PDB file of C-alpha atoms in Angstrom:
ATOM      1  CA  MET A   3     115.347 108.182 147.919  1.00  0.00           C
ATOM      2  CA  GLU A   4     116.619 111.068 145.992  1.00  0.00           C
ATOM      3  CA  SER A   5     115.104 114.060 145.366  1.00  0.00           C
ATOM      4  CA  VAL A   6     115.331 116.387 142.135  1.00  0.00           C
ATOM      5  CA  LYS A   7     113.730 119.536 141.976  1.00  0.00           C
ATOM      6  CA  VAL A   8     112.393 121.058 138.350  1.00  0.00           C
ATOM      7  CA  SER A   9     111.291 124.585 137.615  1.00  0.00           C
ATOM      8  CA  ALA A  10     110.479 126.283 134.629  1.00  0.00           C
ATOM      9  CA  ARG A  11     114.130 127.029 133.771  1.00  0.00           C
ATOM     10  CA  SER A  12     115.226 124.085 134.057  1.00  0.00           C
ATOM     11  CA  VAL A  13     116.951 122.203 131.384  1.00  0.00           C
ATOM     12  CA  PRO A  14     115.275 119.055 130.248  1.00  0.00           C
ATOM     13  CA  LYS A  15     118.583 117.458 129.123  1.00  0.00           C
ATOM     14  CA  ALA A  16     120.771 118.714 132.833  1.00  0.00           C
ATOM     15  CA  VAL A  17     117.296 117.301 134.841  1.00  0.00           C
ATOM     16  CA  ALA A  18     117.788 114.248 133.104  1.00  0.00           C
ATOM     17  CA  GLY A  19     121.518 113.346 133.698  1.00  0.00           C
ATOM     18  CA  ALA A  20     120.749 113.945 137.078  1.00  0.00           C
ATOM     19  CA  ILE A  21     117.878 111.359 137.033  1.00  0.00           C
ATOM     20  CA  ALA A  22     119.407 108.818 135.052  1.00  0.00           C
ATOM     21  CA  ALA A  23     122.600 108.862 137.346  1.00  0.00           C
ATOM     22  CA  ILE A  24     120.645 108.445 140.413  1.00  0.00           C
ATOM     23  CA  ILE A  25     118.686 105.285 138.578  1.00  0.00           C
ATOM     24  CA  ARG A  26     122.181 104.184 137.802  1.00  0.00           C
ATOM     25  CA  GLU A  27     123.298 103.504 141.232  1.00  0.00           C
ATOM     26  CA  GLY A  28     119.997 101.626 142.103  1.00  0.00           C
ATOM     27  CA  LYS A  29     118.530 104.037 143.302  1.00  0.00           C
ATOM     28  CA  THR A  30     114.452 105.287 143.507  1.00  0.00           C
ATOM     29  CA  VAL A  31     114.065 109.546 142.019  1.00  0.00           C
ATOM     30  CA  GLU A  32     111.437 111.985 143.450  1.00  0.00           C
ATOM     31  CA  VAL A  33     110.931 114.614 140.903  1.00  0.00           C
ATOM     32  CA  GLN A  34     109.163 117.352 142.297  1.00  0.00           C
ATOM     33  CA  ALA A  35     107.939 120.535 140.166  1.00  0.00           C
ATOM     34  CA  VAL A  36     105.657 123.055 140.440  1.00  0.00           C
ATOM     35  CA  GLY A  37     103.591 124.692 138.000  1.00  0.00           C
ATOM     36  CA  ALA A  38     102.819 123.846 134.827  1.00  0.00           C
ATOM     37  CA  GLY A  39     105.921 125.110 133.120  1.00  0.00           C
ATOM     38  CA  ALA A  40     108.082 123.331 135.926  1.00  0.00           C
ATOM     39  CA  VAL A  41     105.642 120.035 135.636  1.00  0.00           C
ATOM     40  CA  ASN A  42     106.472 120.579 131.426  1.00  0.00           C
ATOM     41  CA  GLN A  43     110.200 119.959 131.966  1.00  0.00           C
ATOM     42  CA  ALA A  44     110.232 116.973 134.510  1.00  0.00           C
ATOM     43  CA  VAL A  45     108.137 115.422 132.194  1.00  0.00           C
ATOM     44  CA  LYS A  46     110.399 116.498 129.628  1.00  0.00           C
ATOM     45  CA  ALA A  47     113.182 115.495 131.536  1.00  0.00           C
ATOM     46  CA  ILE A  48     111.904 112.512 132.346  1.00  0.00           C
ATOM     47  CA  ALA A  49     111.720 111.308 128.983  1.00  0.00           C
ATOM     48  CA  ILE A  50     114.554 111.889 127.613  1.00  0.00           C
ATOM     49  CA  ALA A  51     116.036 109.953 131.298  1.00  0.00           C
ATOM     50  CA  CYS A  52     113.749 107.174 129.218  1.00  0.00           C
ATOM     51  CA  VAL A  53     116.071 107.336 126.295  1.00  0.00           C
ATOM     52  CA  TYR A  54     119.296 107.923 127.816  1.00  0.00           C
ATOM     53  CA  MET A  55     118.321 104.349 129.981  1.00  0.00           C
ATOM     54  CA  GLN A  56     117.268 102.197 127.203  1.00  0.00           C
ATOM     55  CA  GLU A  57     120.354 102.749 125.346  1.00  0.00           C
ATOM     56  CA  GLU A  58     121.852 100.785 128.388  1.00  0.00           C
ATOM     57  CA  ASN A  59     118.882  98.301 128.052  1.00  0.00           C
ATOM     58  CA  THR A  60     117.535  99.792 131.677  1.00  0.00           C
ATOM     59  CA  GLU A  61     113.428 100.438 130.866  1.00  0.00           C
ATOM     60  CA  ILE A  62     112.466 103.484 133.602  1.00  0.00           C
ATOM     61  CA  ILE A  63     109.007 104.092 134.711  1.00  0.00           C
ATOM     62  CA  SER A  64     107.259 107.023 136.747  1.00  0.00           C
ATOM     63  CA  ILE A  65     104.403 107.356 138.931  1.00  0.00           C
ATOM     64  CA  PRO A  66     103.197 110.978 139.384  1.00  0.00           C
ATOM     65  CA  SER A  67     101.340 112.484 142.771  1.00  0.00           C
ATOM     66  CA  PHE A  68      99.944 115.598 144.425  1.00  0.00           C
ATOM     67  CA  ALA A  69     102.341 116.821 147.351  1.00  0.00           C
ATOM     68  CA  GLY A  70     101.597 119.265 149.751  1.00  0.00           C
ATOM     69  CA  ILE A  71     104.650 121.575 149.765  1.00  0.00           C
ATOM     70  CA  ASP A  72     105.719 124.605 151.927  1.00  0.00           C
ATOM     71  CA  ILE A  73     107.407 127.283 150.139  1.00  0.00           C
ATOM     72  CA  ASN A  74     108.267 130.548 151.738  1.00  0.00           C
ATOM     73  CA  GLY A  75     105.475 129.433 153.816  1.00  0.00           C
ATOM     74  CA  GLU A  76     103.250 129.173 151.767  1.00  0.00           C
ATOM     75  CA  GLU A  77     101.173 126.066 150.575  1.00  0.00           C
ATOM     76  CA  ARG A  78     101.201 124.478 146.992  1.00  0.00           C
ATOM     77  CA  THR A  79     100.420 121.446 145.483  1.00  0.00           C
ATOM     78  CA  ALA A  80     103.581 119.963 143.894  1.00  0.00           C
ATOM     79  CA  ILE A  81     103.352 117.278 141.340  1.00  0.00           C
ATOM     80  CA  CYS A  82     106.035 114.065 142.545  1.00  0.00           C
ATOM     81  CA  PHE A  83     107.066 111.904 139.998  1.00  0.00           C
ATOM     82  CA  LYS A  84     108.216 108.828 141.328  1.00  0.00           C
ATOM     83  CA  VAL A  85     111.072 107.242 138.798  1.00  0.00           C
ATOM     84  CA  GLU A  86     112.783 104.011 138.916  1.00  0.00           C
ATOM     85  CA  LYS A  87     113.651 100.988 137.197  1.00  0.00           C
ATOM     86  CA  ARG A  88     110.801  98.672 136.043  1.00  0.00           C
TER      87      ARG A  88
ATOM     88  CA  MET B  30      96.232 100.303 122.729  1.00  0.00           C
ATOM     89  CA  GLU B  31      93.577 103.475 122.934  1.00  0.00           C
ATOM     90  CA  SER B  32      94.799 107.068 122.719  1.00  0.00           C
ATOM     91  CA  VAL B  33      93.270 109.808 125.100  1.00  0.00           C
ATOM     92  CA  LYS B  34      94.576 113.459 123.786  1.00  0.00           C
ATOM     93  CA  VAL B  35      94.385 116.291 126.509  1.00  0.00           C
ATOM     94  CA  SER B  36      94.797 120.020 125.723  1.00  0.00           C
ATOM     95  CA  ALA B  37      95.000 122.383 128.134  1.00  0.00           C
ATOM     96  CA  ARG B  38      91.025 123.166 129.026  1.00  0.00           C
ATOM     97  CA  SER B  39      90.666 119.332 129.341  1.00  0.00           C
ATOM     98  CA  VAL B  40      89.553 118.741 133.267  1.00  0.00           C
ATOM     99  CA  PRO B  41      91.785 116.355 134.844  1.00  0.00           C
ATOM    100  CA  LYS B  42      89.152 114.393 136.738  1.00  0.00           C
ATOM    101  CA  ALA B  43      87.308 113.878 133.540  1.00  0.00           C
ATOM    102  CA  VAL B  44      90.141 112.550 131.504  1.00  0.00           C
ATOM    103  CA  ALA B  45      91.349 110.134 134.370  1.00  0.00           C
ATOM    104  CA  GLY B  46      88.083 108.124 134.768  1.00  0.00           C
ATOM    105  CA  ALA B  47      88.802 108.100 131.017  1.00  0.00           C
ATOM    106  CA  ILE B  48      92.150 106.232 131.534  1.00  0.00           C
ATOM    107  CA  ALA B  49      91.171 104.539 134.665  1.00  0.00           C
ATOM    108  CA  ALA B  50      88.262 102.801 132.224  1.00  0.00           C
ATOM    109  CA  ILE B  51      90.414 101.636 129.354  1.00  0.00           C
ATOM    110  CA  ILE B  52      93.039 100.436 132.126  1.00  0.00           C
ATOM    111  CA  ARG B  53      89.878  98.185 133.657  1.00  0.00           C
ATOM    112  CA  GLU B  54      89.539  96.809 130.886  1.00  0.00           C
ATOM    113  CA  GLY B  55      93.258  95.507 130.787  1.00  0.00           C
ATOM    114  CA  LYS B  56      94.333  97.549 127.608  1.00  0.00           C
ATOM    115  CA  THR B  57      96.877 100.419 127.848  1.00  0.00           C
ATOM    116  CA  VAL B  58      96.332 104.107 127.037  1.00  0.00           C
ATOM    117  CA  GLU B  59      98.031 106.546 125.215  1.00  0.00           C
ATOM    118  CA  VAL B  60      97.652 110.016 126.485  1.00  0.00           C
ATOM    119  CA  GLN B  61      98.878 112.661 124.219  1.00  0.00           C
ATOM    120  CA  ALA B  62      99.622 116.611 124.928  1.00  0.00           C
ATOM    121  CA  VAL B  63     100.585 119.155 122.931  1.00  0.00           C
ATOM    122  CA  GLY B  64     102.494 122.019 124.906  1.00  0.00           C
ATOM    123  CA  ALA B  65     103.227 122.533 128.685  1.00  0.00           C
ATOM    124  CA  GLY B  66      99.725 123.836 129.617  1.00  0.00           C
ATOM    125  CA  ALA B  67      98.048 120.191 128.242  1.00  0.00           C
ATOM    126  CA  VAL B  68     100.777 118.434 129.815  1.00  0.00           C
ATOM    127  CA  ASN B  69     100.318 119.389 133.091  1.00  0.00           C
ATOM    128  CA  GLN B  70      96.572 118.568 132.909  1.00  0.00           C
ATOM    129  CA  ALA B  71      97.316 115.088 131.203  1.00  0.00           C
ATOM    130  CA  VAL B  72      99.891 114.788 134.397  1.00  0.00           C
ATOM    131  CA  LYS B  73      97.026 115.990 136.745  1.00  0.00           C
ATOM    132  CA  ALA B  74      94.679 113.497 135.171  1.00  0.00           C
ATOM    133  CA  ILE B  75      97.354 110.062 135.284  1.00  0.00           C
ATOM    134  CA  ALA B  76      97.721 111.376 139.283  1.00  0.00           C
ATOM    135  CA  ILE B  77      93.957 110.820 139.663  1.00  0.00           C
ATOM    136  CA  ALA B  78      93.352 108.178 137.848  1.00  0.00           C
ATOM    137  CA  CYS B  79      96.481 106.284 140.158  1.00  0.00           C
ATOM    138  CA  VAL B  80      94.558 107.348 143.247  1.00  0.00           C
ATOM    139  CA  TYR B  81      91.415 105.736 141.892  1.00  0.00           C
ATOM    140  CA  MET B  82      93.234 102.464 140.774  1.00  0.00           C
ATOM    141  CA  GLN B  83      95.052 102.559 143.987  1.00  0.00           C
ATOM    142  CA  GLU B  84      91.703 102.106 145.743  1.00  0.00           C
ATOM    143  CA  GLU B  85      91.043  99.499 143.794  1.00  0.00           C
ATOM    144  CA  ASN B  86      94.604  97.576 144.131  1.00  0.00           C
ATOM    145  CA  THR B  87      95.890  98.189 140.752  1.00  0.00           C
ATOM    146  CA  GLU B  88      99.200 100.061 140.354  1.00  0.00           C
ATOM    147  CA  ILE B  89      99.718 102.177 137.445  1.00  0.00           C
ATOM    148  CA  ILE B  90     102.201 103.618 136.032  1.00  0.00           C
ATOM    149  CA  SER B  91     103.791 105.682 133.400  1.00  0.00           C
ATOM    150  CA  ILE B  92     106.199 106.266 130.816  1.00  0.00           C
ATOM    151  CA  PRO B  93     106.668 109.496 129.043  1.00  0.00           C
ATOM    152  CA  SER B  94     108.632 109.652 125.175  1.00  0.00           C
ATOM    153  CA  PHE B  95     108.319 112.136 122.322  1.00  0.00           C
ATOM    154  CA  ALA B  96     106.520 112.065 119.228  1.00  0.00           C
ATOM    155  CA  GLY B  97     105.931 114.214 116.300  1.00  0.00           C
ATOM    156  CA  ILE B  98     102.551 114.792 115.197  1.00  0.00           C
ATOM    157  CA  ASP B  99     100.500 116.603 112.215  1.00  0.00           C
ATOM    158  CA  ILE B 100      98.579 119.604 113.404  1.00  0.00           C
ATOM    159  CA  ASN B 101      96.993 121.272 110.745  1.00  0.00           C
ATOM    160  CA  GLY B 102      99.892 120.293 108.637  1.00  0.00           C
ATOM    161  CA  GLU B 103     102.143 121.425 110.790  1.00  0.00           C
ATOM    162  CA  GLU B 104     104.596 119.359 112.716  1.00  0.00           C
ATOM    163  CA  ARG B 105     104.817 119.411 116.317  1.00  0.00           C
ATOM    164  CA  THR B 106     105.926 118.139 119.025  1.00  0.00           C
ATOM    165  CA  ALA B 107     103.591 116.499 121.438  1.00  0.00           C
ATOM    166  CA  ILE B 108     104.456 114.280 124.693  1.00  0.00           C
ATOM    167  CA  CYS B 109     102.929 111.167 124.974  1.00  0.00           C
ATOM    168  CA  PHE B 110     102.473 109.152 128.013  1.00  0.00           C
ATOM    169  CA  LYS B 111     102.092 104.822 127.827  1.00  0.00           C
ATOM    170  CA  VAL B 112     100.265 104.461 130.928  1.00  0.00           C
ATOM    171  CA  GLU B 113      99.424 100.535 132.040  1.00  0.00           C
ATOM    172  CA  LYS B 114      99.070  98.367 134.541  1.00  0.00           C
ATOM    173  CA  ARG B 115     102.486  97.817 136.804  1.00  0.00           C
TER     174      ARG B 115
END
């Protein structure tokens, strides 16, 4: 599984391209976001990746979950989206 | 398909309960959110609904997309999550 980290400043189209590239390799992507702004950009990126893959007749799905991650020694709750081919 | 609208002030656990109830009926849910705060609450709700359904040995997936919706005569872009059994 490959991992993509998204921040509130990430560009959704660029992240979508990265997600689509990993899916095309037949892999599952874990998209990680901390905070509302980052989660919003992550969701936009996944929605755009869905469009990209639809154009290639591939349907992708996402499964969100909570994950505790360490940021500079502080415990934060991230949202992890598992994105894969349906 | 049943629809659930989420705002930035929605309580994720309550929304998750509503999503789970619809899934248990064998239906697909469309979770609609406008703005980063609402999208964040929607994702948390879906993640919690995933946990609820896992406890019942049911896996659920979400497929996000963009949708133009009308709010007080103004065109806004919403994120719609199609949530259904895998």
